[in-house]
């Protein structure tokens, strides 16, 4: 009997179900003596032994379904070694559940935080395989994560819709795109949606450069301007602060988010009418796009292959369009940022997009 645990952890995204379906279809194509233990709400399910037994039927008809059939939750890595309110040692509890159920391996779908805990479990001797999910595409060791392309499509659609109303009203519009530390979704949606200004956490901006772009567009007879702004966009001034100083400054910020701070600054400096749109969690919702369905199916099937070969301790990744495996120990704790010197930034600048930096 092959006993496989499965959980989805951290923020949800599109194609989580497609990926799990890929794993299960892959395994059942070779063996039928398989038990699937679906842990509820991420690591919480593993800690508190909350699971349901699933059959291959449970994974039918879910290729296009958004969210996760297992539920998810955020369980910060830094709290994993801190006992819960009842004194439960979470790491020991997870190991206990794994051994009690006599699992052969656990398949964990998640982003950065999830991978740190997955690696911890590997170090504690559990057989772990992970799959790269997150709309942020910020996982080290893989060119792509599932959820990213779907989120880009949604953010692009938002920018497209704003474009028409911004043009009609000759307004400046700020679209705040998800991504606190990393700006991939903003970068791709911004280019795809024809944003005039793109602000990323990786490229600190100067507010005077931004208002200059807006004024020049107005003078050139283009009275509307679209800004695609990542949640974590940061000014050059703030980028000079230490992490601690910046955190303290953010804690005191009276604006709900960066878009509102920029709105006020732009309004004051240009006397232009500014509006804000925050697509928020719509970017993680709904059906996965075709790319994510294919990608998630491929990495799911590749995970099944590794399980059948009893090769554990890897994240399935995409590199140069090929599905491959990366040791979990190499992935955990590293973020993949947008490289400000990457050719995509140069190319975007060539087409007249400003990143607010020069
Ligand atoms: O990590 C994915 C992500 O969607 C980020 O882009 C976003 O900043 C964050 O999660 C939102 O988290 P939550 O769903 O906990 O509000």
mmCIF file of C-alpha atoms in Angstrom, residues 13-235:
data_model
loop_
_atom_site.group_PDB
_atom_site.id
_atom_site.type_symbol
_atom_site.label_atom_id
_atom_site.label_comp_id
_atom_site.label_asym_id
_atom_site.label_seq_id
_atom_site.Cartn_x
_atom_site.Cartn_y
_atom_site.Cartn_z
ATOM 1 C CA UNK A 13 -4.129 30.623 -6.038
ATOM 2 C CA UNK A 14 -5.456 29.212 -9.258
ATOM 3 C CA UNK A 15 -4.492 25.677 -10.354
ATOM 4 C CA UNK A 16 -3.895 24.189 -6.890
ATOM 5 C CA UNK A 17 -6.609 21.648 -7.671
ATOM 6 C CA UNK A 18 -5.208 21.044 -11.154
ATOM 7 C CA UNK A 19 -1.795 20.259 -9.625
ATOM 8 C CA UNK A 20 -3.223 17.829 -7.042
ATOM 9 C CA UNK A 21 -5.239 16.166 -9.795
ATOM 10 C CA UNK A 22 -2.004 15.752 -11.774
ATOM 11 C CA UNK A 23 -0.329 14.015 -8.818
ATOM 12 C CA UNK A 24 -3.234 11.671 -8.152
ATOM 13 C CA UNK A 25 -3.880 10.792 -11.807
ATOM 14 C CA UNK A 26 -0.158 10.147 -12.258
ATOM 15 C CA UNK A 27 0.032 7.775 -9.307
ATOM 16 C CA UNK A 28 -3.185 5.910 -10.072
ATOM 17 C CA UNK A 29 -2.037 5.401 -13.669
ATOM 18 C CA UNK A 30 0.681 3.078 -12.325
ATOM 19 C CA UNK A 31 -0.742 1.711 -9.070
ATOM 20 C CA UNK A 32 -4.120 1.174 -7.523
ATOM 21 C CA UNK A 33 -3.070 0.235 -3.991
ATOM 22 C CA UNK A 34 -2.951 3.873 -2.952
ATOM 23 C CA UNK A 35 -4.412 5.793 -0.015
ATOM 24 C CA UNK A 36 -4.635 9.584 -0.183
ATOM 25 C CA UNK A 37 -4.814 11.577 3.043
ATOM 26 C CA UNK A 38 -5.972 15.143 2.392
ATOM 27 C CA UNK A 39 -4.965 17.412 5.283
ATOM 28 C CA UNK A 40 -7.369 20.281 5.901
ATOM 29 C CA UNK A 41 -6.319 23.930 5.880
ATOM 30 C CA UNK A 42 -2.603 23.512 5.304
ATOM 31 C CA UNK A 43 -0.128 22.580 8.020
ATOM 32 C CA UNK A 44 -2.922 23.022 10.573
ATOM 33 C CA UNK A 45 -4.398 19.726 9.327
ATOM 34 C CA UNK A 46 -1.075 17.957 9.746
ATOM 35 C CA UNK A 47 -0.483 19.453 13.212
ATOM 36 C CA UNK A 48 -3.929 18.581 14.552
ATOM 37 C CA UNK A 49 -4.381 15.389 12.524
ATOM 38 C CA UNK A 50 -7.357 16.788 10.686
ATOM 39 C CA UNK A 51 -7.638 14.956 7.368
ATOM 40 C CA UNK A 52 -10.046 13.238 5.048
ATOM 41 C CA UNK A 53 -9.456 10.107 3.072
ATOM 42 C CA UNK A 54 -9.737 10.839 -0.621
ATOM 43 C CA UNK A 55 -10.169 8.621 -3.632
ATOM 44 C CA UNK A 56 -9.208 9.238 -7.236
ATOM 45 C CA UNK A 57 -12.841 10.280 -7.804
ATOM 46 C CA UNK A 58 -12.345 13.307 -5.542
ATOM 47 C CA UNK A 59 -9.809 14.607 -8.044
ATOM 48 C CA UNK A 60 -12.067 14.293 -11.064
ATOM 49 C CA UNK A 61 -13.703 17.425 -12.420
ATOM 50 C CA UNK A 62 -11.407 19.813 -10.538
ATOM 51 C CA UNK A 63 -8.973 20.772 -13.310
ATOM 52 C CA UNK A 64 -10.687 24.118 -13.850
ATOM 53 C CA UNK A 65 -11.817 24.787 -10.292
ATOM 54 C CA UNK A 66 -10.194 27.703 -8.458
ATOM 55 C CA UNK A 67 -9.214 27.673 -4.764
ATOM 56 C CA UNK A 68 -8.241 24.402 -3.103
ATOM 57 C CA UNK A 69 -10.457 21.443 -2.269
ATOM 58 C CA UNK A 70 -8.329 20.927 0.865
ATOM 59 C CA UNK A 71 -8.608 24.461 2.226
ATOM 60 C CA UNK A 72 -5.554 26.435 3.284
ATOM 61 C CA UNK A 73 -4.240 28.686 6.029
ATOM 62 C CA UNK A 74 -1.176 30.711 6.825
ATOM 63 C CA UNK A 75 1.033 29.082 9.496
ATOM 64 C CA UNK A 76 4.085 31.345 9.784
ATOM 65 C CA UNK A 77 7.376 29.472 9.710
ATOM 66 C CA UNK A 78 8.776 31.550 12.569
ATOM 67 C CA UNK A 79 5.978 30.259 14.814
ATOM 68 C CA UNK A 80 6.477 26.595 13.921
ATOM 69 C CA UNK A 81 8.877 26.072 16.815
ATOM 70 C CA UNK A 82 6.654 28.073 19.177
ATOM 71 C CA UNK A 83 4.151 25.859 21.039
ATOM 72 C CA UNK A 84 0.454 26.670 20.451
ATOM 73 C CA UNK A 85 -1.888 28.008 23.163
ATOM 74 C CA UNK A 86 -2.279 24.471 24.540
ATOM 75 C CA UNK A 87 1.454 23.839 24.618
ATOM 76 C CA UNK A 88 1.426 21.617 21.519
ATOM 77 C CA UNK A 89 4.841 21.357 19.845
ATOM 78 C CA UNK A 90 3.770 21.828 16.208
ATOM 79 C CA UNK A 91 6.775 20.192 14.573
ATOM 80 C CA UNK A 92 6.556 17.136 16.826
ATOM 81 C CA UNK A 93 2.797 17.003 16.241
ATOM 82 C CA UNK A 94 3.284 17.000 12.444
ATOM 83 C CA UNK A 95 5.859 14.220 12.706
ATOM 84 C CA UNK A 96 3.524 12.286 14.965
ATOM 85 C CA UNK A 97 0.611 12.534 12.489
ATOM 86 C CA UNK A 98 2.863 11.463 9.609
ATOM 87 C CA UNK A 99 4.189 8.406 11.456
ATOM 88 C CA UNK A 100 0.846 7.490 13.026
ATOM 89 C CA UNK A 101 -0.708 7.274 9.550
ATOM 90 C CA UNK A 102 2.337 5.408 8.288
ATOM 91 C CA UNK A 103 2.676 7.784 5.334
ATOM 92 C CA UNK A 104 5.208 7.077 2.599
ATOM 93 C CA UNK A 105 5.407 10.732 1.702
ATOM 94 C CA UNK A 106 3.636 14.049 1.880
ATOM 95 C CA UNK A 107 3.018 16.321 -1.104
ATOM 96 C CA UNK A 108 3.012 19.984 -0.099
ATOM 97 C CA UNK A 109 1.803 22.763 -2.398
ATOM 98 C CA UNK A 110 2.929 26.222 -1.405
ATOM 99 C CA UNK A 111 5.028 29.336 -1.727
ATOM 100 C CA UNK A 112 7.987 30.679 0.209
ATOM 101 C CA UNK A 113 6.893 30.269 3.817
ATOM 102 C CA UNK A 114 5.456 26.854 3.026
ATOM 103 C CA UNK A 115 8.780 25.733 1.565
ATOM 104 C CA UNK A 116 10.677 26.695 4.715
ATOM 105 C CA UNK A 117 8.429 24.444 6.789
ATOM 106 C CA UNK A 118 8.506 21.691 4.146
ATOM 107 C CA UNK A 119 12.299 21.729 4.319
ATOM 108 C CA UNK A 120 12.169 21.629 8.108
ATOM 109 C CA UNK A 121 10.005 18.500 7.889
ATOM 110 C CA UNK A 122 12.500 16.991 5.434
ATOM 111 C CA UNK A 123 15.309 17.732 7.886
ATOM 112 C CA UNK A 124 13.237 16.006 10.562
ATOM 113 C CA UNK A 125 13.225 12.879 8.417
ATOM 114 C CA UNK A 126 9.866 13.037 6.625
ATOM 115 C CA UNK A 127 9.576 12.212 2.920
ATOM 116 C CA UNK A 128 8.461 15.434 1.281
ATOM 117 C CA UNK A 129 7.781 16.546 -2.307
ATOM 118 C CA UNK A 130 6.658 20.115 -2.975
ATOM 119 C CA UNK A 131 4.950 21.923 -5.832
ATOM 120 C CA UNK A 132 5.562 25.624 -6.617
ATOM 121 C CA UNK A 133 2.401 27.652 -6.164
ATOM 122 C CA UNK A 134 1.986 31.395 -5.773
ATOM 123 C CA UNK A 135 0.675 34.223 -7.883
ATOM 124 C CA UNK A 136 3.818 36.170 -6.907
ATOM 125 C CA UNK A 137 6.200 33.937 -8.945
ATOM 126 C CA UNK A 138 8.833 34.659 -6.303
ATOM 127 C CA UNK A 139 9.959 31.123 -5.503
ATOM 128 C CA UNK A 140 13.664 30.587 -5.942
ATOM 129 C CA UNK A 141 14.703 27.611 -8.082
ATOM 130 C CA UNK A 142 11.882 27.737 -10.631
ATOM 131 C CA UNK A 143 11.256 30.039 -13.587
ATOM 132 C CA UNK A 144 7.523 29.826 -12.996
ATOM 133 C CA UNK A 145 4.956 29.137 -10.303
ATOM 134 C CA UNK A 146 1.368 28.178 -11.004
ATOM 135 C CA UNK A 147 -1.145 30.915 -10.252
ATOM 136 C CA UNK A 148 1.158 33.577 -11.681
ATOM 137 C CA UNK A 149 -0.115 33.605 -15.268
ATOM 138 C CA UNK A 150 -3.748 33.527 -14.120
ATOM 139 C CA UNK A 151 -3.155 36.474 -11.781
ATOM 140 C CA UNK A 152 -1.390 38.382 -14.560
ATOM 141 C CA UNK A 153 -4.423 37.818 -16.810
ATOM 142 C CA UNK A 154 -6.780 39.179 -14.154
ATOM 143 C CA UNK A 155 -4.633 42.212 -13.314
ATOM 144 C CA UNK A 156 -4.248 42.884 -17.053
ATOM 145 C CA UNK A 157 -8.005 42.735 -17.525
ATOM 146 C CA UNK A 158 -8.383 45.279 -14.712
ATOM 147 C CA UNK A 159 -5.888 47.611 -16.377
ATOM 148 C CA UNK A 160 -7.678 47.183 -19.737
ATOM 149 C CA UNK A 161 -10.996 48.153 -18.189
ATOM 150 C CA UNK A 162 -9.476 51.117 -16.381
ATOM 151 C CA UNK A 163 -7.874 52.255 -19.624
ATOM 152 C CA UNK A 164 -11.208 53.000 -21.265
ATOM 153 C CA UNK A 165 -12.639 54.935 -18.323
ATOM 154 C CA UNK A 166 -9.332 56.753 -17.692
ATOM 155 C CA UNK A 167 -9.363 57.891 -21.325
ATOM 156 C CA UNK A 168 -12.984 59.059 -21.186
ATOM 157 C CA UNK A 169 -12.413 61.129 -18.054
ATOM 158 C CA UNK A 170 -8.836 62.246 -18.696
ATOM 159 C CA UNK A 171 -7.829 60.957 -15.297
ATOM 160 C CA UNK A 172 -4.745 59.541 -13.670
ATOM 161 C CA UNK A 173 -5.407 55.994 -12.439
ATOM 162 C CA UNK A 174 -3.428 53.908 -9.998
ATOM 163 C CA UNK A 175 -4.009 50.153 -10.151
ATOM 164 C CA UNK A 176 -2.515 48.482 -7.106
ATOM 165 C CA UNK A 177 -1.397 44.960 -7.994
ATOM 166 C CA UNK A 178 -0.561 42.177 -5.502
ATOM 167 C CA UNK A 179 3.059 41.654 -4.524
ATOM 168 C CA UNK A 180 4.526 43.011 -1.298
ATOM 169 C CA UNK A 181 8.135 42.015 -1.792
ATOM 170 C CA UNK A 182 8.289 41.058 -5.450
ATOM 171 C CA UNK A 183 6.824 42.798 -8.502
ATOM 172 C CA UNK A 184 6.424 40.089 -11.149
ATOM 173 C CA UNK A 185 2.620 40.331 -11.422
ATOM 174 C CA UNK A 186 2.784 44.122 -11.665
ATOM 175 C CA UNK A 187 5.585 44.018 -14.230
ATOM 176 C CA UNK A 188 3.842 41.572 -16.574
ATOM 177 C CA UNK A 189 0.318 42.966 -16.144
ATOM 178 C CA UNK A 190 1.691 46.485 -16.499
ATOM 179 C CA UNK A 191 3.357 45.701 -19.815
ATOM 180 C CA UNK A 192 0.395 43.613 -21.048
ATOM 181 C CA UNK A 193 -2.073 46.344 -20.097
ATOM 182 C CA UNK A 194 -0.015 49.164 -21.572
ATOM 183 C CA UNK A 195 0.591 50.972 -18.283
ATOM 184 C CA UNK A 196 2.515 54.237 -18.612
ATOM 185 C CA UNK A 197 4.251 53.892 -15.257
ATOM 186 C CA UNK A 198 5.138 50.656 -13.450
ATOM 187 C CA UNK A 199 6.318 50.761 -9.846
ATOM 188 C CA UNK A 200 7.971 47.682 -8.351
ATOM 189 C CA UNK A 201 9.465 46.920 -4.930
ATOM 190 C CA UNK A 202 12.736 46.115 -6.721
ATOM 191 C CA UNK A 203 13.047 49.534 -8.426
ATOM 192 C CA UNK A 204 12.566 52.388 -5.934
ATOM 193 C CA UNK A 205 10.780 55.425 -7.393
ATOM 194 C CA UNK A 206 11.175 59.166 -7.193
ATOM 195 C CA UNK A 207 7.806 60.948 -6.950
ATOM 196 C CA UNK A 208 9.141 63.857 -9.046
ATOM 197 C CA UNK A 209 9.957 61.464 -11.894
ATOM 198 C CA UNK A 210 6.383 60.153 -11.752
ATOM 199 C CA UNK A 211 4.767 63.592 -11.798
ATOM 200 C CA UNK A 212 7.122 64.627 -14.600
ATOM 201 C CA UNK A 213 5.884 61.727 -16.737
ATOM 202 C CA UNK A 214 2.262 62.697 -16.049
ATOM 203 C CA UNK A 215 2.886 66.374 -16.870
ATOM 204 C CA UNK A 216 4.766 65.519 -20.062
ATOM 205 C CA UNK A 217 1.924 63.243 -21.179
ATOM 206 C CA UNK A 218 -0.595 66.002 -20.509
ATOM 207 C CA UNK A 219 1.525 68.496 -22.467
ATOM 208 C CA UNK A 220 1.732 65.983 -25.329
ATOM 209 C CA UNK A 221 -2.066 65.770 -25.507
ATOM 210 C CA UNK A 222 -2.368 62.516 -23.564
ATOM 211 C CA UNK A 223 -4.425 63.611 -20.592
ATOM 212 C CA UNK A 224 -4.753 60.218 -18.934
ATOM 213 C CA UNK A 225 -2.021 58.171 -17.252
ATOM 214 C CA UNK A 226 -2.132 54.599 -15.976
ATOM 215 C CA UNK A 227 0.121 53.537 -13.120
ATOM 216 C CA UNK A 228 0.506 49.828 -12.302
ATOM 217 C CA UNK A 229 1.809 49.844 -8.745
ATOM 218 C CA UNK A 230 2.883 46.816 -6.721
ATOM 219 C CA UNK A 231 1.655 46.655 -3.117
ATOM 220 C CA UNK A 232 5.270 46.832 -2.025
ATOM 221 C CA UNK A 233 6.402 49.706 -4.270
ATOM 222 C CA UNK A 234 8.853 51.889 -2.370
ATOM 223 C CA UNK A 235 10.282 55.376 -2.800
#
